[in-house]
Coordinates of C-alpha atoms and ligand atoms in Angstrom, one line a residue:
X1 CA 97.8 135.6 97.3
X2 CA 97.6 132.0 98.6
X3 CA 96.3 129.3 96.4
X4 CA 93.0 127.7 97.2
X5 CA 93.1 124.7 99.4
X6 CA 90.8 122.0 98.6
X7 CA 88.3 120.5 101.2
X8 CA 89.5 117.3 102.9
X9 CA 88.4 114.1 101.0
X10 CA 86.3 111.4 102.8
X11 CA 87.7 107.8 103.1
X12 CA 85.3 106.7 100.3
X13 CA 86.3 109.4 98.0
X14 CA 89.9 108.7 98.6
X15 CA 89.5 104.9 97.7
X16 CA 87.4 105.8 94.6
X17 CA 90.1 108.2 93.4
X18 CA 93.0 106.0 94.1
X19 CA 91.2 103.3 92.1
X20 CA 90.3 105.6 89.3
X21 CA 93.6 107.4 89.0
X22 CA 96.1 104.7 89.8
X23 CA 94.4 101.2 89.5
X24 CA 92.2 101.9 86.2
X25 CA 95.2 102.4 83.9
X26 CA 96.6 99.1 85.2
X27 CA 93.3 97.1 85.5
X28 CA 94.4 94.2 83.6
X29 CA 97.4 93.4 85.8
X30 CA 95.4 94.3 88.8
X31 CA 92.5 92.0 88.0
X32 CA 94.8 89.2 87.1
X33 CA 96.6 89.7 90.5
X34 CA 93.2 89.6 92.1
X35 CA 92.2 86.5 90.3
X36 CA 95.5 85.0 91.4
X37 CA 94.7 85.9 95.0
X38 CA 91.2 84.4 94.7
X39 CA 92.9 81.2 93.3
X40 CA 95.3 81.1 96.3
X41 CA 92.2 81.5 98.7
X42 CA 90.3 78.7 96.8
X43 CA 93.3 76.3 96.9
X44 CA 93.9 77.0 100.5
X45 CA 90.3 76.2 101.2
X46 CA 90.6 73.0 99.2
X47 CA 93.6 72.0 101.2
X48 CA 91.7 72.6 104.4
X49 CA 88.8 70.4 102.9
X50 CA 90.9 67.5 102.1
X51 CA 92.1 67.1 105.7
X52 CA 89.0 65.4 106.8
X53 CA 88.8 62.6 104.2
X54 CA 92.6 62.2 104.4
X55 CA 92.6 61.7 108.1
X56 CA 89.6 59.5 108.3
X57 CA 90.5 57.3 105.3
X58 CA 94.1 56.8 106.1
X59 CA 94.2 57.0 109.9
X60 CA 90.8 55.8 111.0
X61 CA 89.4 53.5 108.1
X62 CA 92.9 52.5 106.8
X63 CA 92.1 52.6 103.0
X64 CA 95.2 51.6 101.2
X65 CA 93.7 52.8 97.9
X66 CA 93.9 56.5 99.2
X67 CA 97.5 56.2 100.2
X68 CA 98.8 57.5 96.9
X69 CA 95.8 59.6 95.6
X70 CA 95.3 61.7 98.8
X71 CA 99.0 62.8 99.3
X72 CA 99.2 63.4 95.5
X73 CA 96.2 65.7 95.5
X74 CA 97.5 67.6 98.5
X75 CA 100.8 68.1 96.6
X76 CA 99.0 69.3 93.4
X77 CA 97.0 71.7 95.3
X78 CA 100.2 73.0 97.0
X79 CA 102.1 73.5 93.8
X80 CA 99.1 75.1 92.0
X81 CA 98.8 77.4 95.1
X82 CA 102.5 78.4 94.8
X83 CA 102.2 79.2 91.1
X84 CA 99.3 81.5 91.9
X85 CA 101.2 83.1 94.7
X86 CA 104.2 83.8 92.3
X87 CA 102.0 85.3 89.6
X88 CA 100.2 87.5 92.4
X89 CA 103.5 88.7 93.8
X90 CA 105.1 89.5 90.5
X91 CA 102.0 91.4 89.3
X92 CA 101.7 93.3 92.7
X93 CA 105.3 94.4 92.6
X94 CA 105.1 95.7 89.1
X95 CA 101.9 97.5 89.5
X96 CA 102.9 98.9 92.9
X97 CA 106.1 100.3 91.6
X98 CA 104.3 101.8 88.6
X99 CA 101.8 103.5 91.0
X100 CA 104.8 104.9 93.0
X101 CA 106.3 106.3 89.8
X102 CA 103.0 107.9 88.8
X103 CA 102.4 109.6 92.1
X104 CA 106.0 110.8 92.2
X105 CA 106.0 112.4 88.8
X106 CA 102.4 113.8 89.3
X107 CA 103.4 115.3 92.5
X108 CA 106.6 116.9 91.3
X109 CA 104.9 118.1 88.2
X110 CA 102.4 119.9 90.5
X111 CA 105.2 121.3 92.8
X112 CA 107.2 122.8 90.0
X113 CA 104.2 124.6 88.7
X114 CA 103.0 125.6 92.2
X115 CA 102.8 129.4 93.0
X116 CA 105.9 130.8 94.4
X117 CA 104.0 131.9 97.6
X118 CA 103.0 128.3 98.3
X119 CA 106.5 126.9 97.6
X120 CA 107.9 129.4 100.0
X121 CA 105.5 128.6 102.6
X122 CA 106.9 125.1 103.4
X123 CA 110.5 124.0 103.6
X124 CA 111.6 121.9 100.5
X125 CA 112.3 119.0 102.8
X126 CA 108.6 118.6 103.4
X127 CA 108.1 118.1 99.5
X128 CA 110.9 115.8 99.3
X129 CA 109.5 113.7 102.0
X130 CA 106.2 113.7 100.4
X131 CA 107.5 112.7 97.0
X132 CA 109.7 109.9 98.5
X133 CA 107.6 108.6 101.4
X134 CA 103.8 109.0 100.8
X135 CA 104.0 107.4 97.4
X136 CA 105.4 104.2 98.8
X137 CA 102.6 104.1 101.4
X138 CA 99.8 104.5 98.7
X139 CA 101.6 101.7 96.7
X140 CA 101.3 99.4 99.7
X141 CA 97.6 100.0 100.4
X142 CA 96.5 100.1 96.8
X143 CA 98.2 97.0 95.6
X144 CA 99.6 94.6 98.1
X145 CA 97.0 95.8 100.7
X146 CA 93.9 95.4 98.6
X147 CA 94.9 92.1 97.0
X148 CA 96.2 90.4 100.3
X149 CA 93.0 91.7 102.1
X150 CA 90.8 90.0 99.5
X151 CA 92.8 86.8 99.6
X152 CA 92.8 86.5 103.4
X153 CA 89.2 87.5 103.6
X154 CA 88.4 84.7 101.2
X155 CA 90.4 82.2 103.1
X156 CA 88.6 83.1 106.4
X157 CA 85.2 82.6 104.6
X158 CA 86.5 79.4 102.9
X159 CA 87.7 78.0 106.3
X160 CA 84.5 78.9 108.0
X161 CA 82.5 77.2 105.2
X162 CA 84.6 74.0 105.8
X163 CA 84.0 74.3 109.5
X164 CA 80.3 74.8 109.1
X165 CA 80.0 71.8 106.8
X166 CA 81.8 69.7 109.4
X167 CA 79.8 70.8 112.5
X168 CA 77.3 73.5 112.5
X169 CA 77.1 74.1 116.3
X170 CA 80.7 74.1 116.7
X171 CA 81.1 76.6 113.8
X172 CA 78.4 78.8 115.5
X173 CA 80.6 78.9 118.5
X174 CA 83.5 80.0 116.5
X175 CA 81.5 82.6 114.5
X176 CA 80.4 84.1 117.7
X177 CA 84.0 84.8 118.5
X178 CA 84.5 86.7 115.3
X179 CA 83.0 90.0 116.4
X180 CA 85.4 90.0 119.3
X181 CA 88.2 89.7 116.9
X182 CA 86.8 92.4 114.6
X183 CA 86.4 94.7 117.6
X184 CA 90.1 94.2 118.5
X185 CA 91.2 94.9 114.9
X186 CA 89.1 98.2 114.8
X187 CA 90.6 99.4 118.0
X188 CA 94.1 98.8 116.9
X189 CA 93.4 100.2 113.5
X190 CA 92.4 103.6 115.1
X191 CA 95.7 103.8 116.9
X192 CA 97.7 102.9 113.8
X193 CA 95.9 105.6 111.8
X194 CA 96.8 108.1 114.4
X195 CA 100.4 106.9 114.7
X196 CA 100.7 106.9 110.8
X197 CA 99.5 110.5 110.5
X198 CA 102.0 111.6 113.1
X199 CA 104.9 109.6 111.7
X200 CA 104.3 111.2 108.3
X201 CA 104.3 114.8 109.8
X202 CA 107.6 114.0 111.5
X203 CA 109.1 112.3 108.5
X204 CA 108.6 115.6 106.7
X205 CA 110.0 117.6 109.7
X206 CA 113.0 115.2 109.6
X207 CA 113.8 115.9 105.9
X208 CA 113.4 119.5 106.6
X209 CA 115.7 119.6 109.5
X210 CA 118.5 117.6 107.6
X211 CA 118.2 119.7 104.6
X212 CA 118.3 123.0 106.5
X213 CA 121.4 121.9 108.5
X214 CA 123.2 120.9 105.3
X215 CA 122.1 123.9 103.4
X216 CA 123.4 126.1 106.2
X217 CA 126.5 124.0 106.9
X218 CA 128.9 126.9 106.9
X219 CA 127.0 128.9 109.4
X220 CA 126.7 125.6 111.6
X221 CA 130.5 125.1 111.4
X222 CA 131.5 128.8 112.1
X223 CA 129.0 129.0 115.0
X224 CA 130.2 125.6 116.4
X225 CA 126.7 124.5 116.3
X226 CA 127.2 121.0 115.3
X227 CA 126.0 119.6 118.6
X228 CA 122.9 121.8 118.6
X229 CA 122.1 120.7 115.0
X230 CA 122.5 117.1 116.0
X231 CA 120.4 117.5 119.1
X232 CA 117.7 119.3 116.9
X233 CA 117.7 116.4 114.3
X234 CA 117.9 113.8 117.1
X235 CA 114.7 115.4 118.8
X236 CA 112.7 115.1 115.4
X237 CA 114.1 111.5 115.0
X238 CA 113.0 110.8 118.5
X239 CA 109.5 112.2 118.0
X240 CA 109.1 110.2 114.7
X241 CA 110.3 107.1 116.6
X242 CA 107.6 107.5 119.2
X243 CA 104.9 107.5 116.4
X244 CA 106.6 104.7 114.7
X245 CA 106.8 102.6 117.9
X246 CA 103.2 103.4 118.7
X247 CA 102.1 102.3 115.2
X248 CA 104.3 99.2 115.3
X249 CA 103.0 98.3 118.9
X250 CA 99.5 98.6 117.7
X251 CA 100.2 96.5 114.7
X252 CA 102.2 93.8 116.7
X253 CA 99.6 93.7 119.5
X254 CA 96.7 93.3 117.1
X255 CA 97.8 90.0 115.9
X256 CA 98.5 88.4 119.2
X257 CA 95.2 89.8 120.6
X258 CA 93.4 88.4 117.7
X259 CA 95.2 85.1 118.2
X260 CA 94.4 85.1 121.9
X261 CA 90.7 85.2 121.0
X262 CA 91.1 82.4 118.5
X263 CA 93.1 80.2 120.9
X264 CA 90.4 80.8 123.7
X265 CA 87.9 79.6 121.2
X266 CA 90.1 76.5 120.5
X267 CA 89.8 75.7 124.1
X268 CA 86.0 75.9 123.7
X269 CA 86.2 73.8 120.7
X270 CA 88.3 71.1 122.5
X271 CA 85.7 70.9 125.3
X272 CA 82.7 70.7 123.0
X273 CA 84.4 68.2 120.5
X274 CA 85.7 66.1 123.2
X275 CA 82.1 65.7 124.7
X276 CA 80.7 65.0 121.1
X277 CA 83.4 62.4 120.5
X278 CA 82.7 60.7 123.8
X279 CA 79.1 60.3 122.7
X280 CA 80.3 59.0 119.2
X281 CA 79.1 62.0 117.3
X282 CA 82.4 63.3 115.9
X283 CA 85.0 61.5 113.9
X284 CA 88.8 62.0 114.5
X285 CA 88.9 63.3 110.8
X286 CA 86.2 65.8 111.4
X287 CA 87.9 67.1 114.5
X288 CA 91.4 67.4 112.9
X289 CA 89.8 69.1 109.9
X290 CA 88.0 71.5 112.1
X291 CA 91.2 72.4 114.0
X292 CA 93.1 72.8 110.7
X293 CA 90.4 75.1 109.3
X294 CA 90.4 77.0 112.6
X295 CA 94.2 77.4 112.4
X296 CA 94.1 78.5 108.8
X297 CA 91.2 81.0 109.5
X298 CA 93.1 82.5 112.5
X299 CA 96.3 82.9 110.5
X300 CA 94.4 84.9 107.9
X301 CA 92.7 87.0 110.5
X302 CA 96.0 87.8 111.9
X303 CA 97.1 89.1 108.4
X304 CA 93.9 91.0 108.2
X305 CA 94.7 92.6 111.4
X306 CA 98.1 93.7 110.1
X307 CA 96.8 95.1 106.9
X308 CA 94.8 97.6 108.9
X309 CA 98.0 99.5 109.4
X310 CA 98.8 99.4 105.7
X311 CA 95.4 100.8 104.8
X312 CA 95.6 103.4 107.7
X313 CA 99.0 104.6 106.3
X314 CA 97.9 104.5 102.7
X315 CA 94.9 106.5 103.5
X316 CA 96.8 109.3 105.3
X317 CA 99.2 109.4 102.5
X318 CA 96.6 109.5 99.8
X319 CA 94.9 112.3 101.7
X320 CA 98.0 114.4 101.8
X321 CA 98.8 113.5 98.2
X322 CA 95.4 114.6 96.8
X323 CA 95.4 117.7 99.1
X324 CA 98.7 118.7 97.4
X325 CA 97.5 117.8 93.8
X326 CA 94.2 119.6 94.2
X327 CA 95.6 123.0 95.0
X328 CA 94.9 125.3 92.1
X329 CA 97.5 128.0 91.5
X330 CA 96.4 131.5 91.8
X331 CA 98.8 132.6 89.1
X332 CA 97.4 130.8 86.1
X333 CA 96.3 131.6 82.6
X334 CA 92.8 132.8 81.9
X335 CA 90.8 130.7 79.6
X336 CA 91.4 132.0 76.1
X337 CA 94.6 133.8 77.0
X338 CA 96.6 134.7 73.9
X339 CA 100.3 134.8 73.5
X340 CA 102.1 138.0 74.2
X341 CA 103.1 139.4 70.8
X342 CA 106.8 140.4 70.4
X343 CA 106.4 144.1 70.2
X344 CA 107.8 147.3 71.8
X345 CA 108.1 145.6 75.2
X346 CA 107.1 148.8 77.1
X347 CA 106.3 147.9 80.7
X348 CA 103.7 149.8 82.5
X349 CA 102.6 149.6 86.2
X350 CA 99.0 151.1 86.9
X351 CA 98.3 151.9 90.5
X352 CA 99.6 148.5 91.5
X353 CA 99.1 147.4 95.1
X354 CA 100.3 144.1 96.5
X355 CA 99.9 142.2 99.8
X356 CA 101.9 138.9 100.7
X357 CA 99.3 136.4 102.2
X358 CA 95.6 137.0 102.7
X359 CA 96.0 139.8 105.2
X360 CA 98.7 142.0 106.7
X361 CA 99.9 145.5 105.7
X362 CA 100.4 146.1 101.9
X363 CA 103.9 145.6 100.5
X364 CA 103.1 147.9 97.6
X365 CA 100.8 150.8 97.3
X366 CA 99.9 152.9 94.3
X367 CA 103.0 151.9 92.2
X368 CA 102.8 153.5 88.9
X369 CA 105.5 153.9 86.4
X370 CA 106.5 153.1 82.8
X371 CA 109.5 151.8 81.1
X372 CA 109.7 152.3 77.3
X373 CA 111.5 150.0 74.9
X374 CA 115.2 150.1 75.3
X375 CA 115.1 152.2 78.4
X376 CA 117.0 151.4 81.6
X377 CA 115.1 152.1 84.8
X378 CA 116.7 151.8 88.3
X379 CA 114.8 150.9 91.5
X380 CA 116.5 152.1 94.6
X381 CA 115.7 152.5 98.2
X382 CA 116.0 151.3 101.8
X383 CA 116.0 147.6 102.4
X384 CA 112.6 146.0 102.5
X385 CA 111.0 148.8 100.6
X386 CA 109.5 146.5 97.9
X387 CA 111.9 146.6 95.0
X388 CA 112.2 142.8 94.5
X389 CA 108.4 142.6 94.9
X390 CA 108.0 145.1 92.0
X391 CA 110.4 142.9 89.9
X392 CA 108.6 139.7 90.8
X393 CA 105.2 141.0 89.4
X394 CA 106.7 141.3 85.8
X395 CA 107.2 137.6 85.1
X396 CA 103.9 136.9 87.2
X397 CA 105.7 135.1 90.1
X398 CA 102.9 136.8 91.9
X399 CA 99.9 138.8 90.7
X400 CA 99.1 142.3 92.1
X401 CA 96.3 142.5 94.6
X402 CA 95.0 145.7 92.9
X403 CA 95.9 147.7 89.8
X404 CA 97.4 146.2 86.6
X405 CA 100.8 145.4 85.1
X406 CA 100.9 145.8 81.3
X407 CA 103.3 145.0 78.5
X408 CA 102.5 146.9 75.2
X409 CA 99.0 147.4 76.6
X410 CA 98.4 143.7 77.4
X411 CA 97.3 143.0 81.0
X412 CA 99.7 140.2 82.0
X413 CA 96.8 138.2 83.3
X414 CA 95.4 137.9 79.7
X415 CA 98.5 136.5 78.1
X416 CA 100.0 133.1 78.2
X417 CA 102.5 132.3 80.9
X418 CA 105.2 130.8 78.6
X419 CA 105.0 133.6 75.9
X420 CA 105.4 136.3 78.7
X421 CA 108.4 134.5 80.4
X422 CA 110.0 133.8 77.1
X423 CA 110.4 137.7 76.6
X424 CA 112.0 138.2 80.1
X425 CA 115.6 137.4 81.2
X426 CA 116.2 137.4 85.0
X427 CA 119.6 137.8 86.7
X428 CA 119.1 137.6 90.4
X429 CA 121.2 138.5 93.4
X430 CA 122.3 134.8 93.9
X431 CA 122.2 133.3 90.5
X432 CA 121.1 129.6 90.7
X433 CA 123.2 127.1 88.8
X434 CA 122.0 123.5 88.4
X435 CA 124.3 120.5 89.3
X436 CA 125.2 120.0 85.7
X437 CA 127.8 121.2 83.1
X438 CA 128.6 124.7 82.4
X439 CA 127.2 124.3 78.9
X440 CA 123.8 122.9 80.3
X441 CA 123.6 125.8 82.6
X442 CA 124.1 128.4 80.0
X443 CA 121.7 126.7 77.7
X444 CA 119.0 126.1 80.3
X445 CA 116.6 128.4 78.5
X446 CA 117.5 127.1 75.1
X447 CA 118.6 123.4 75.4
X448 CA 118.8 123.2 71.6
X449 CA 121.5 125.9 71.3
X450 CA 124.7 124.9 69.5
X451 CA 128.1 124.9 71.3
X452 CA 129.0 128.0 69.1
X453 CA 126.0 129.8 70.4
X454 CA 126.7 129.0 74.0
X455 CA 130.4 130.1 73.5
X456 CA 129.3 133.4 71.9
X457 CA 127.0 134.1 74.9
X458 CA 129.9 133.1 77.3
X459 CA 132.2 135.4 75.5
X460 CA 129.7 138.3 75.7
X461 CA 129.5 137.7 79.4
X462 CA 133.3 137.6 80.0
X463 CA 133.1 134.1 80.9
X464 CA 134.7 132.2 78.0
X465 CA 138.3 132.5 79.3
X466 CA 137.6 131.3 82.7
X467 CA 135.5 128.4 81.3
X468 CA 138.3 127.3 79.0
X469 CA 140.7 127.2 82.2
X470 CA 138.4 124.7 83.9
X471 CA 139.4 121.1 83.7
X472 CA 136.8 120.1 81.1
X473 CA 136.0 123.5 79.7
X474 CA 132.3 123.7 78.9
X475 CA 131.7 120.2 80.0
X476 CA 132.8 120.9 83.5
X477 CA 130.3 120.1 86.2
X478 CA 129.6 123.1 88.4
X479 CA 128.6 121.1 91.6
X480 CA 125.6 121.5 93.8
X481 CA 124.1 124.9 93.1
X482 CA 127.3 125.8 91.4
X483 CA 129.5 125.4 94.5
X484 CA 132.6 124.7 92.5
X485 CA 132.5 128.2 91.1
X486 CA 133.3 131.6 92.5
X487 CA 130.5 134.1 93.1
X488 CA 131.8 136.2 90.2
X489 CA 131.9 133.2 88.0
X490 CA 128.4 132.1 88.9
X491 CA 127.2 135.7 88.0
X492 CA 128.9 135.6 84.6
X493 CA 127.3 132.2 83.8
X494 CA 123.9 133.7 84.8
X495 CA 124.6 136.6 82.4
X496 CA 125.7 134.2 79.6
X497 CA 122.4 132.4 80.2
X498 CA 120.6 135.8 79.7
X499 CA 122.6 136.5 76.6
X500 CA 121.7 133.2 75.0
X501 CA 118.1 133.6 75.9
X502 CA 118.2 137.0 74.1
X503 CA 114.9 138.2 75.6
X504 CA 113.8 141.8 74.9
X505 CA 113.2 142.4 78.8
X506 CA 115.9 142.2 81.3
X507 CA 115.3 142.2 85.0
X508 CA 118.4 142.6 87.2
X509 CA 118.3 142.1 90.9
X510 CA 121.4 143.5 92.6
X511 CA 123.5 141.5 90.4
X512 CA 126.9 142.7 91.5
X513 CA 126.6 143.2 95.2
X514 CA 128.8 140.3 96.4
X515 CA 131.8 140.8 94.1
X516 CA 135.3 142.0 94.5
X517 CA 136.5 145.0 92.4
X518 CA 137.9 143.1 89.6
X519 CA 135.0 140.7 89.3
X520 CA 132.5 143.6 89.5
X521 CA 134.3 145.5 86.7
X522 CA 134.0 142.4 84.5
X523 CA 130.4 141.7 85.5
X524 CA 129.5 145.3 85.0
X525 CA 131.1 145.5 81.6
X526 CA 129.1 142.3 80.8
X527 CA 125.9 143.7 82.0
X528 CA 126.3 146.8 80.0
X529 CA 126.6 144.8 76.9
X530 CA 123.5 142.8 78.0
X531 CA 121.5 145.8 78.7
X532 CA 122.0 147.5 75.3
X533 CA 118.9 147.6 73.3
X534 CA 116.7 145.8 75.9
X535 CA 114.1 147.2 78.3
X536 CA 115.8 146.9 81.6
X537 CA 114.7 147.3 85.1
X538 CA 117.5 147.1 87.6
X539 CA 117.6 147.0 91.4
X540 CA 120.8 148.3 92.9
X541 CA 121.7 149.2 96.4
X542 CA 125.0 150.9 95.4
X543 CA 124.0 154.1 93.7
X544 CA 127.3 154.2 91.7
X545 CA 125.7 151.3 89.6
X546 CA 122.6 153.3 88.6
X547 CA 124.0 156.6 87.4
X548 CA 123.7 155.6 83.8
X549 CA 119.9 154.8 84.1
X550 CA 117.4 156.8 82.1
X551 CA 115.3 157.1 85.3
X552 CA 115.6 156.2 88.9
X553 CA 112.6 155.4 91.0
X554 CA 113.2 155.6 94.8
X555 CA 111.0 153.0 96.5
X556 CA 110.3 153.4 100.3
X557 CA 107.6 151.4 102.4
X558 CA 106.0 150.1 99.1
X559 CA 105.6 153.5 97.4
X560 CA 107.6 155.4 94.8
X561 CA 108.6 158.4 96.7
X562 CA 111.0 160.2 94.3
X563 CA 111.6 159.9 90.5
X564 CA 114.3 161.4 88.2
X565 CA 117.9 160.9 87.1
X566 CA 120.9 161.0 89.4
X567 CA 121.5 164.7 89.1
X568 CA 118.0 165.8 89.5
X569 CA 117.4 163.5 92.5
X570 CA 120.6 164.9 94.2
X571 CA 119.4 168.4 93.7
X572 CA 116.0 167.3 95.4
X573 CA 118.0 166.6 98.6
X574 CA 115.4 163.8 99.6
X575 CA 115.8 160.2 100.4
X576 CA 118.0 159.5 97.3
X577 CA 120.4 162.3 98.2
X578 CA 120.7 161.1 101.7
X579 CA 121.3 157.4 100.6
X580 CA 124.0 158.6 98.1
X581 CA 125.6 160.8 100.9
X582 CA 125.7 157.9 103.4
X583 CA 127.2 155.6 100.8
X584 CA 129.9 158.2 99.9
X585 CA 130.6 158.3 103.7
X586 CA 130.8 154.6 103.7
X587 CA 133.1 154.4 100.8
X588 CA 135.4 157.1 102.4
X589 CA 135.4 155.1 105.7
X590 CA 136.2 151.9 103.7
X591 CA 138.9 153.7 102.0
Ligands
ATP601 N1 107.4 135.8 100.5 C1 107.1 136.7 101.3 N2 106.2 136.8 102.3 C2 105.8 137.6 103.1 N3 106.5 138.8 103.0 C3 107.5 139.0 102.2 C4 107.9 138.0 101.3 N4 108.9 138.6 100.6 C5 109.1 139.9 101.0 N5 108.3 140.1 101.9 C6 108.2 141.4 102.7 O1 107.9 142.4 101.8 C7 108.6 143.6 102.0 C8 109.3 144.0 100.7 O2 110.3 143.1 100.4 P1 111.2 143.1 99.1 O3 112.1 141.9 99.1 O4 110.4 143.4 97.9 O5 112.1 144.4 99.5 P2 113.4 145.0 98.7 O6 113.3 146.4 98.6 O7 113.7 144.3 97.5 O8 114.6 144.7 99.9 P3 116.1 144.4 99.8 O9 116.7 145.7 99.2 O10 116.5 144.3 101.2 O11 116.3 143.2 98.9 C9 109.6 143.4 103.1 O12 109.0 143.9 104.3 C10 109.4 141.8 103.3 O13 109.6 141.4 104.6

């Protein structure tokens, strides 16, 4: 039941795709930023070029006429360059953050629609890290990275041109040194790529470890495991640090190593230029200009070396991003799927088999039953028998591995997902509430519902009175996952949500297991009202709650092993009777 994983993309495919998806919609700004970067490179080259006449005319030939013109020209070039740099930076920031926003929204959109099996296969911390961290890395590579790279590359080329026009032989000596610098950059780039990948994996592990410790904070406290959790997180932090240090080292060594090559070449330049000057073949201006060009080129080369890391990290992030975006959910609508008509809402399982994951033993085998409109059917049986799995197949959280699930004769795989899920209300063991107001939580399925409708649903769910006693009534915030409410209150909010949704099919998963007697009585009464007139499938561990069901299916090891009402099943003296007896015994012991 796993989704199909896409093949890994090559570097070229990644670049093309980042350009198509994120850069194309912003091409005007991006091209302007690139033009600004080219202007910066051009003006830098101009500044390099002017050094020779400036030095010769002012220092060697002492031309007073140039005293104003040359410094003024330099100042003009410098101001123009700064303007171009401002334009470039502003655009790069705007485009970059736009890209981050796009990536984050797209990634979350994909996650929230992904198969349950996939979402369950990874900790949510990993998704959080991906949404927050990877997006930033892609931004850096796709905007600042590309534009600065172009700029610095052009500056290097410009500086080399100036050097060649000055002295061909000397330039050839310098150009001969470039492959050495290139080799160093490639070497370090490999290391940074590796470190970037490692850091990403550990960033996701870190979010996971932190979220897990906080989610389970009560267990951590009661078991005095704070030190252990701290050490666990410290270990991940340490591993992440190792990768970050390796990456940073490679990055910071790449620049000085490139610089070393350039400085060694400078020594060669001095030797050669000194010899030429002694013979009267080189002016001071030419030499100073050459050295200035060399300095500019080497600074840009250093920047290029640094940018290798940005690209390496961006590529790793883009690879992860697209791998996540390209996963096609298994549970999806067939082409031409039609809405499920609102009809009798008879649910039918036909020889359904189901296996979690690609292999492993089947969780369900030959499950066949029918629930007609308005009936209440209970699923009972030992823990792990497959009751929740049966329930999960009805809203298509998963699809059966074999057999069919039908509503009013329509195979669920042939109907549209929203139309199917509109007809189903689900109240689970641990109802989930969002960190929002009571009203928003009740109206989650119908955000347009009026306050009167929300109140009516809350009354039916025996929740209205306690809601009015809260500080802000229906506008009271419930806290993270409803933490400010009791278990019974959360249940009743979930029941109110189901009332408001008013769906013809009701799925109840052990809705009253965690409540005290008084809460349970209130919740039971509310559920009874909710079930009236709806097609209901109810899972319960406590058999006392299923006595009123029209039929009871006893599920054991993925199969229906007994069927009947309470009395007939008791007479059968099978598994149900045994479970009932053991629960009576427990009740007596508890009393
Ligand atoms: N996401 C999953 N991935 C793999 N196996 C799973 C998954 N969910 C459940 N199972 C396995 O499927 C089997 C049936 O689980 P299910 O939750 O349907 O049982 P249940 O009858 O509802 O149990 P309980 O009464 O304890 O809630 C169990 O063996 C369980 O380990």
